[in-house]
Amino acid sequence: MSEIIAEFAGRIRHAEATKTPLRLSGGGSKDFYGGPLCGEMLDTRPYAGIVSYDATELVVTARCGTPLQQIEAALAAQGQMLAFEPPHFGAGATLGGAIAAGLSGPRRAAAGAARDFVLGVKLMDGRGEVMNFGGQVMKNVAGFDVSRLMVGALGTLGLLLEVSLKVLPRPAAEATLRLEAPQGRALDLMNGWAGRPLPISATCWEAGDDGEILTLRLSGAHAAVASACGLIGGERVADAEAFWHALREQRAAFFTGDMSLWRLSLPSVAPPLDLPGAQLIEWGGSQRWLNSGAPAEIVRSAAAKSGGHATLFRGRIEARGAGAFQDLPAPLMALQKKLKLAFDPAGILNPGRMNREF
Amino acid sequence: MAFGLSGEDRKDMGNQRDKPAPPAAIDITGVIAALRRILPREGLLLGDEEGRPYECDGLTAYRQLPLLVALPESEDQVVAVLRFCSEAKLPIVIRGAGTGLSGGATPVANGIVLSLAKFMRILEVDPLARTARVQPGVRNIAISEAAAGHGLYYAPDPSSQIACTIGGNIAENSGGVHCLKYGLTVHNVLRLRLALIDGEVIEIGGAALDSPGYDLLALLIGSEGMLGVVLEATVKLTPKPQLAQVVMASFADVVSAGNAVARIIAAGIIPAGLEMMDKAATAAVEDFVHAGYDLNAAAILLAESDGTPEEVAEEISAMRAVLEVSGATDIRVSTDEAERLRFWAGRKAAFPAVGRITPDYLCMDGTIPRKRVAEMLTRISELSDDYALRCANVFHAGDGNLHPLIMFDANVPGELDRATSFGAGILELSVEMGGTITGEHGVGIEKVKQMCVQFSAAELSQFHAVKAAFDPHALLNPGKAVPTPRRCSEYRLTGTPRAAP
Ligand SMILES: Cc1cc2nc3c(=O)[nH]c(=O)nc-3n(C[C@H](O)[C@H](O)[C@H](O)COP(=O)(O)OP(=O)(O)OC[C@H]3O[C@@H](n4cnc5c(N)ncnc54)[C@H](O)[C@@H]3O)c2cc1C
């Protein structure tokens, strides 16, 4: 494995010296996400394998090129899981890519996001220097929290070599319910329930052929799930696992539309948005997907007005000019740029992927 | 106006106790005049007498009078103070309630203390969104009190919660006895309003669950007052469980208690809290709070379950089974809320309780893999013999976060040094066992040397680069948290005495 690290370091040092951009890539399953790809490919997949996994410690450490599937299978064998349910978006998804993209699945509102489960990373910065931050223990405040800073940075601050994640036991019981509710009512219900001690682990609202449906998943102890089912009502969904999987992987019918797919991250209590196109709501109201041909400014200003932001998740060519992520206010932008330079002074790691300016 | 800050003074702010007065280059009258124009009369504390209450935080072994203390009461005043200091290159130590245990709020001789004590307002509680918007000087427990009427609370509950501020919690990424299930501060804060050293005010995070750009929220939380001044925070509120019950289990030896912790987790249980105390700790506590602890036990475990009544019953019986096979000599389950609170009251009062039986104590904060808790306890007791100093152990066992309390008397020549070396030994053992020198109290001035053990030169210089992105002249909390390479090479040369002196 050390030869692979040496090779990565050689590539990065050479890129730094010659100021040639590098494109860090795992399985390529999230190539669509973020800004345009640019630079010579550095394939992280050779650096693969689970470094350590001890179920009683609730920690797994694996190399960046490890297939996400392999990690999930190892955890499942011990009755554990990645509680943030990372979307794969393709069979080849790697751990490094999942953490760099920082995306989380249906359980996010209840369990936390990818960043909440990252305990430590080993990374290689834009100078080819290998460094460790955080660690393999639950609590660690020594030094700045560089490991969490890497989550969602799309590889622009460093090549993630190894990641340590907190894992959780799989819930003893799960049940999925569906009920009819128009959007406004669904938002009220989801927010109301979230303020009570109910074991809701995922929500999804959508207006489909069979009406406006709110689907929710309950996870926890048998007794807790049973009593919550009684309280919430609705009908039980039979093939629930497939439903949540299709939602996470964006294989559900909603995601097959041919318009641009926007991800709006809003306060959960934001009222229904009046935007052209179809919407699907997750995370108790905090994540709203929009399939729409509306111009970027309209979508972004609606998101901002509601107290959130909009990401052009899968963009049609005509919307691409807008940039994947909502612009930052100038002082924040300046700070982010300084941070980028602190990790990658030559600006060679995935330039443009995270931000149009660097 | 510029104030000289000689290289010499920069270098060793970690240990200023015996240092001479501030460098002559500081035009103190000029500073006072400038700050008087910014702050109300009572917002400026001058001289030894007024500065005395600020000379240390919870790490009382280290004291240093600041040049002066600024107590702004509005955002504009904070910004003006920052602008002035930034221009004058005058160091600033931000301060909440001063309960920190690593010297994060210990003043520096040539700088001011910026206290957020006047920022005590809870600006908004939104029960539907389950958030509270608060000023930084709001006490941790006040948030839960304000939310209680809605059946909500703020989950991270440091034992100091009646005194410590949310600003301090954010700076330290504080935890509490319920963090195993409900997360640390970093998992429970959505947004910060932050003043940078040059007076620029920025918003980080927001009312949504994420925001574009790098995750500065994660970076800021736990940054020990080194990157900016928290002016406001939006925190998450959690629904109060219907029921909570705590199991108290006694063990005849610490090793079985440590192993029981790993077994509970292995059984797929994440208790709402999982704490351990050794005999020295329970004895001190029992005298103080009368929590009803088993004084014959070598160690006790407190394991909490919360949820619906059915869920709690299910989990408690599962935990009971694990505790029994792990060799618990006695198991008690709280029968009502009053008893549950009494069991916890003992744990939460552990530090002050130990404080009563010793003139001084140092509280360590290493975190190690759970499976090595028992081994660590054995090593600590050996060190305790070596250094001839008593040590009581209070653990966030579920997280592997240890708080050995080293007892000493600073008035006995050499005892502070011995206690410090004992502590350093524990921290270095934590690193050796695959853990960290600090789980929740921060590095501050206390553990700045051990940072050299945990991090390489490249890693440390990366921390400095992050710091410089926010605070290029290193004015916020200078000399704390991240050692200079030079300090590390000195430390590595001298090392820590492992054997008894
Ligand atoms: C008896 C006792 C029990 C404790 N129990 C626990 C526990 O269970 N868990 C735990 O985690 N800690 C515990 N602590 C440690 C301490 O209470 C926490 O670290 C707490 O968060 C400090 O808050 P404070 O308001 O007192 O901050 P201070 O001590 O005043 O400051 C701490 C740090 O925060 C910075 N700071 C303060 N306010 C701001 C702001 N507005 N913006 C930027 N930086 C700021 C300061 O510069 C300093 O670096 C305990 C302490 C005591 C004395």
Tab-separated table of C-alpha atoms in Angstrom, chain B residues 3 11 35 56 73 77 93 130 148 178 185 203 228-229 242 267 274 276 290 297 309 334 425 441 453 473 482 497:
chain	number	residue	atom	x	y	z
B	3	PHE	CA	1.959	47.442	20.369
B	11	LYS	CA	6.711	31.866	22.473
B	35	LEU	CA	-11.724	51.395	24.421
B	56	CYS	CA	-8.008	32.096	35.349
B	73	GLU	CA	-23.022	44.665	25.371
B	77	GLN	CA	-19.255	47.256	20.411
B	93	VAL	CA	-8.789	36.195	24.850
B	130	ARG	CA	-37.184	22.776	16.982
B	148	ALA	CA	-39.100	22.885	28.326
B	178	HIS	CA	-25.984	12.062	27.080
B	185	THR	CA	-22.115	20.307	20.381
B	203	GLU	CA	-23.054	33.943	8.949
B	228	GLY	CA	-13.531	34.317	15.670
B	229	VAL	CA	-16.061	35.586	18.184
B	242	GLN	CA	-41.504	10.098	27.402
B	267	ALA	CA	-25.114	-6.095	22.200
B	274	LEU	CA	-23.113	5.268	29.926
B	276	MET	CA	-18.427	4.998	35.071
B	290	HIS	CA	-25.733	11.500	48.996
B	297	ALA	CA	-17.998	-1.260	44.742
B	309	PRO	CA	-42.206	3.098	28.429
B	334	SER	CA	-34.226	4.100	39.246
B	425	GLY	CA	1.756	10.544	31.289
B	441	HIS	CA	-12.182	20.000	27.252
B	453	VAL	CA	3.022	13.953	20.712
B	473	HIS	CA	-1.622	37.988	13.038
B	482	VAL	CA	-1.530	24.645	18.632
B	497	PRO	CA	9.283	12.244	33.153
